[in-house]
Amino acid sequence: MQHFHWVTARSKCTPEELFGKLRDRVKGDVQTAVRVTGRKIEFSPTSNELFHVARIKAGGNQTLAAVGFQLVGHQIVVIEQGGTSHAARAALQHGSCRLTDDDGRCFELWEFSRDALEDLFFG
């Protein structure tokens, strides 16, 4: 990586860019979860800065569990039912644009999605 242009790479590593990619990733994960679990799970984009995922009671409209994803300033915030939340920001790590939390942990998009949605899909 001798000729890696980190300034150019970092300029493209924005919260908005990662949020859009995360939205696409989560939408695909929801489609897969519906297919493999048979559960009624809905992806609801509210705006460019907010989307929700909800597990719905079979044969009804009652929400059993929900997770929200919101772009707030320079952070992507995950809001779980009951008010639990965690946030991550865009960071250039080892030449790749990834999400990093306040504890310094680095996440690929699939890992961030899994951490937010695993209980909703399989719990």
Coordinates of N, CA and C in Angstrom, one line a residue:
M1 N 0.8 -1.2 0.0 CA 0.0 0.0 0.0 C 0.9 1.3 0.0
Q2 N 2.0 1.2 -0.6 CA 2.9 2.3 -0.6 C 2.3 3.5 -1.2
H3 N 1.4 3.4 -2.2 CA 0.9 4.5 -2.9 C -0.6 4.8 -2.5
F4 N -1.0 4.3 -1.3 CA -2.3 4.5 -0.8 C -2.5 6.0 -0.5
H5 N -3.5 6.6 -1.0 CA -3.8 8.0 -0.8 C -4.9 8.1 0.3
W6 N -4.4 8.2 1.5 CA -5.3 8.1 2.7 C -6.2 9.3 2.8
V7 N -5.7 10.5 2.3 CA -6.6 11.7 2.4 C -7.8 11.6 1.4
T8 N -7.5 11.1 0.2 CA -8.6 10.8 -0.7 C -9.6 9.8 -0.2
A9 N -9.0 8.7 0.4 CA -9.9 7.7 0.9 C -10.7 8.2 2.1
R10 N -10.1 8.9 3.0 CA -10.8 9.5 4.1 C -11.9 10.5 3.7
S11 N -11.6 11.2 2.7 CA -12.6 12.2 2.2 C -13.9 11.5 1.7
K12 N -13.8 10.3 1.3 CA -14.9 9.5 0.8 C -15.6 8.7 1.9
C13 N -14.9 8.7 3.0 CA -15.4 7.9 4.2 C -16.3 8.8 5.1
T14 N -17.5 9.0 4.7 CA -18.4 9.9 5.4 C -19.5 9.1 6.1
P15 N -20.1 9.7 7.1 CA -21.2 9.1 7.8 C -22.4 8.9 6.8
E16 N -22.6 9.8 6.0 CA -23.7 9.7 5.0 C -23.5 8.5 4.0
E17 N -22.3 8.4 3.6 CA -21.9 7.3 2.7 C -22.1 5.9 3.4
L18 N -21.6 5.8 4.6 CA -21.7 4.5 5.3 C -23.2 4.3 5.7
F19 N -24.0 5.3 6.0 CA -25.4 5.1 6.4 C -26.1 4.6 5.2
G20 N -25.9 5.1 4.0 CA -26.5 4.6 2.8 C -26.2 3.1 2.6
K21 N -24.9 2.8 2.7 CA -24.5 1.4 2.5 C -25.1 0.5 3.6
L22 N -25.2 1.0 4.9 CA -25.8 0.2 5.9 C -27.2 0.0 5.7
R23 N -27.9 1.0 5.2 CA -29.4 0.9 4.9 C -29.6 -0.2 3.8
D24 N -28.7 -0.3 2.8 CA -28.8 -1.3 1.8 C -28.5 -2.7 2.4
R25 N -27.5 -2.7 3.2 CA -27.1 -4.0 3.9 C -28.3 -4.5 4.8
V26 N -28.8 -3.6 5.6 CA -29.9 -4.0 6.5 C -31.1 -4.5 5.7
K27 N -31.5 -3.8 4.6 CA -32.6 -4.2 3.8 C -32.4 -5.6 3.2
G28 N -31.2 -5.9 2.8 CA -30.9 -7.3 2.3 C -30.9 -8.3 3.4
D29 N -30.4 -7.9 4.6 CA -30.5 -8.8 5.7 C -31.9 -9.1 6.1
V30 N -32.8 -8.1 6.1 CA -34.2 -8.4 6.4 C -34.8 -9.3 5.4
Q31 N -34.5 -9.1 4.1 CA -35.1 -10.1 3.1 C -34.6 -11.5 3.3
T32 N -33.3 -11.6 3.7 CA -32.8 -13.0 4.0 C -33.4 -13.6 5.2
A33 N -33.6 -12.8 6.3 CA -34.2 -13.2 7.5 C -35.6 -13.7 7.3
V34 N -36.4 -13.0 6.5 CA -37.7 -13.4 6.2 C -37.7 -14.7 5.5
R35 N -36.9 -14.9 4.6 CA -36.8 -16.1 3.8 C -36.4 -17.3 4.7
V36 N -35.4 -17.1 5.5 CA -34.8 -18.3 6.3 C -35.6 -18.6 7.6
T37 N -36.2 -17.5 8.2 CA -36.9 -17.8 9.5 C -38.4 -17.9 9.3
G38 N -39.0 -17.4 8.2 CA -40.4 -17.4 8.0 C -41.2 -16.4 8.8
R39 N -40.4 -15.6 9.5 CA -41.1 -14.6 10.4 C -41.4 -13.3 9.5
K40 N -42.4 -12.6 10.1 CA -42.8 -11.4 9.4 C -41.9 -10.3 9.9
I41 N -41.0 -9.8 9.1 CA -40.1 -8.7 9.5 C -40.1 -7.7 8.4
E42 N -40.3 -6.4 8.9 CA -40.4 -5.3 7.9 C -39.3 -4.3 8.0
F43 N -38.9 -3.9 6.8 CA -37.9 -2.8 6.7 C -38.7 -1.5 6.3
S44 N -38.5 -0.5 7.1 CA -39.3 0.8 6.8 C -38.3 2.0 6.7
P45 N -38.0 2.4 5.5 CA -37.2 3.6 5.4 C -38.1 4.8 5.7
T46 N -37.7 5.7 6.6 CA -38.6 6.8 7.0 C -38.1 8.1 6.2
S47 N -36.7 8.2 6.2 CA -36.1 9.4 5.5 C -34.7 9.0 5.1
N48 N -33.9 9.9 4.6 CA -32.5 9.6 4.2 C -31.7 9.5 5.5
E49 N -32.2 9.9 6.6 CA -31.5 9.8 7.9 C -32.1 8.8 8.9
L50 N -33.1 8.1 8.5 CA -33.8 7.2 9.5 C -34.4 6.0 8.8
F51 N -34.3 4.9 9.4 CA -35.0 3.7 9.0 C -35.2 2.8 10.2
H52 N -36.2 1.9 10.1 CA -36.6 1.0 11.1 C -36.7 -0.4 10.6
V53 N -36.5 -1.4 11.5 CA -36.7 -2.8 11.2 C -37.6 -3.3 12.4
A54 N -38.7 -4.0 12.0 CA -39.6 -4.5 13.0 C -40.0 -5.9 12.8
R55 N -40.1 -6.7 13.8 CA -40.7 -8.0 13.7 C -42.1 -7.9 14.2
I56 N -43.0 -8.4 13.3 CA -44.5 -8.3 13.5 C -45.1 -9.7 13.8
K57 N -46.0 -9.6 14.7 CA -46.7 -10.9 15.2 C -47.3 -11.5 13.9
A58 N -47.1 -12.9 13.8 CA -47.7 -13.6 12.7 C -49.2 -13.5 12.7
G59 N -49.8 -13.2 11.5 CA -51.2 -13.1 11.4 C -51.8 -11.8 11.9
G60 N -50.9 -10.8 12.2 CA -51.4 -9.6 12.8 C -50.5 -8.4 12.4
N61 N -50.8 -7.3 13.1 CA -50.0 -6.1 12.8 C -49.3 -5.6 14.1
Q62 N -49.3 -6.4 15.1 CA -48.6 -6.0 16.4 C -47.1 -6.1 16.3
T63 N -46.4 -5.0 16.6 CA -45.0 -5.0 16.6 C -44.4 -5.7 17.8
L64 N -43.7 -6.8 17.6 CA -43.1 -7.5 18.7 C -41.7 -7.0 19.2
A65 N -41.0 -6.5 18.2 CA -39.7 -5.9 18.5 C -39.3 -5.0 17.4
A66 N -38.5 -3.9 17.7 CA -38.2 -3.0 16.6 C -36.8 -2.4 16.9
V67 N -36.1 -2.1 15.9 CA -34.8 -1.4 16.0 C -34.8 -0.3 15.0
G68 N -34.3 0.9 15.4 CA -34.2 2.1 14.5 C -32.7 2.4 14.3
F69 N -32.4 2.9 13.1 CA -31.1 3.3 12.7 C -31.2 4.8 12.3
Q70 N -30.4 5.6 12.9 CA -30.6 7.1 12.5 C -29.2 7.7 12.4
L71 N -29.1 8.5 11.4 CA -27.9 9.3 11.1 C -28.1 10.6 11.9
V72 N -27.2 10.8 12.9 CA -27.3 12.0 13.8 C -25.9 12.7 13.8
G73 N -25.8 13.8 13.1 CA -24.5 14.4 13.0 C -23.5 13.6 12.3
H74 N -22.4 13.3 13.0 CA -21.4 12.4 12.5 C -21.4 11.0 13.0
Q75 N -22.6 10.6 13.5 CA -22.7 9.3 14.1 C -23.9 8.6 13.5
I76 N -23.8 7.2 13.5 CA -24.9 6.4 13.2 C -25.4 5.8 14.5
V77 N -26.6 6.0 14.9 CA -27.1 5.6 16.1 C -28.1 4.5 15.9
V78 N -28.0 3.4 16.7 CA -29.0 2.3 16.7 C -29.8 2.5 18.0
I79 N -31.1 2.5 17.8 CA -32.0 2.6 19.0 C -32.9 1.4 19.0
E80 N -32.7 0.7 20.1 CA -33.5 -0.6 20.3 C -34.7 -0.3 21.2
Q81 N -35.7 -1.2 21.2 CA -36.9 -1.0 22.0 C -36.4 -1.0 23.4
G82 N -37.0 -0.2 24.2 CA -36.6 0.0 25.6 C -35.6 1.1 25.8
G83 N -35.3 1.8 24.7 CA -34.4 2.9 24.8 C -32.9 2.6 24.8
T84 N -32.5 1.4 24.7 CA -31.1 1.1 24.6 C -30.5 1.6 23.3
S85 N -29.4 2.2 23.3 CA -28.8 2.7 22.0 C -27.3 2.6 22.1
H86 N -26.7 2.5 20.9 CA -25.3 2.6 20.7 C -25.0 3.3 19.4
A87 N -23.8 3.9 19.3 CA -23.5 4.7 18.2 C -22.1 4.4 17.6
A88 N -21.9 4.7 16.4 CA -20.6 4.5 15.7 C -20.4 5.6 14.7
R89 N -19.2 5.8 14.4 CA -18.8 6.9 13.4 C -17.9 6.3 12.3
A90 N -17.9 7.0 11.2 CA -17.0 6.6 10.1 C -15.6 6.8 10.5
A91 N -14.8 5.8 10.1 CA -13.3 5.9 10.3 C -12.6 5.1 9.3
L92 N -11.4 5.6 8.9 CA -10.6 4.9 8.0 C -9.7 4.0 8.8
Q93 N -9.9 2.7 8.7 CA -9.1 1.7 9.4 C -8.5 0.7 8.5
H94 N -7.1 0.6 8.5 CA -6.4 -0.4 7.7 C -6.8 -0.2 6.2
G95 N -7.0 1.0 5.8 CA -7.3 1.3 4.4 C -8.7 1.2 3.9
S96 N -9.6 0.8 4.9 CA -11.0 0.6 4.6 C -11.9 1.5 5.4
C97 N -13.0 2.0 4.8 CA -13.9 2.8 5.6 C -14.8 1.9 6.4
R98 N -14.8 2.0 7.7 CA -15.5 1.2 8.6 C -16.2 2.0 9.7
L99 N -17.0 1.3 10.5 CA -17.7 2.0 11.6 C -16.8 1.7 12.9
T100 N -16.7 2.7 13.7 CA -15.9 2.6 14.9 C -16.8 3.1 16.1
D101 N -16.9 2.4 17.2 CA -17.7 2.8 18.3 C -16.8 3.6 19.3
D102 N -17.4 4.1 20.4 CA -16.7 4.9 21.3 C -15.6 4.2 22.1
D103 N -15.7 2.8 22.1 CA -14.7 2.0 22.8 C -13.5 1.7 21.8
G104 N -13.6 2.2 20.6 CA -12.5 1.9 19.6 C -12.7 0.7 18.8
R105 N -13.8 -0.1 19.0 CA -14.0 -1.3 18.3 C -14.4 -0.9 16.9
C106 N -13.9 -1.7 15.9 CA -14.1 -1.4 14.5 C -15.1 -2.5 13.9
F107 N -16.0 -2.1 13.1 CA -17.0 -3.0 12.6 C -17.1 -2.9 11.1
E108 N -17.2 -4.0 10.4 CA -17.6 -4.1 9.0 C -19.2 -3.9 9.1
L109 N -19.8 -3.5 8.0 CA -21.2 -3.2 8.0 C -22.0 -4.4 8.4
W110 N -21.6 -5.6 7.9 CA -22.4 -6.8 8.3 C -22.3 -7.1 9.8
E111 N -21.2 -6.7 10.4 CA -21.1 -6.9 11.9 C -21.9 -6.0 12.7
F112 N -22.0 -4.7 12.2 CA -22.8 -3.7 12.8 C -24.3 -4.1 12.7
S113 N -24.7 -4.6 11.5 CA -26.1 -5.0 11.3 C -26.4 -6.2 12.2
R114 N -25.5 -7.2 12.3 CA -25.7 -8.4 13.1 C -25.9 -8.0 14.6
D115 N -25.0 -7.1 15.1 CA -25.1 -6.7 16.5 C -26.4 -6.0 16.8
A116 N -27.0 -5.3 15.8 CA -28.2 -4.6 16.0 C -29.5 -5.5 15.8
L117 N -29.4 -6.5 14.9 CA -30.6 -7.2 14.5 C -30.6 -8.6 14.9
E118 N -29.6 -9.2 15.4 CA -29.6 -10.7 15.7 C -30.7 -11.1 16.6
D119 N -30.9 -10.4 17.7 CA -32.0 -10.7 18.6 C -33.4 -10.5 18.0
L120 N -33.5 -9.5 17.2 CA -34.8 -9.3 16.5 C -35.1 -10.4 15.6
F121 N -34.1 -10.8 14.8 CA -34.3 -11.9 13.8 C -34.5 -13.3 14.5
F122 N -33.7 -13.6 15.5 CA -33.7 -14.9 16.0 C -34.1 -15.1 17.5
G123 N -34.3 -14.0 18.2 CA -34.7 -14.1 19.6 C -36.1 -14.4 19.8

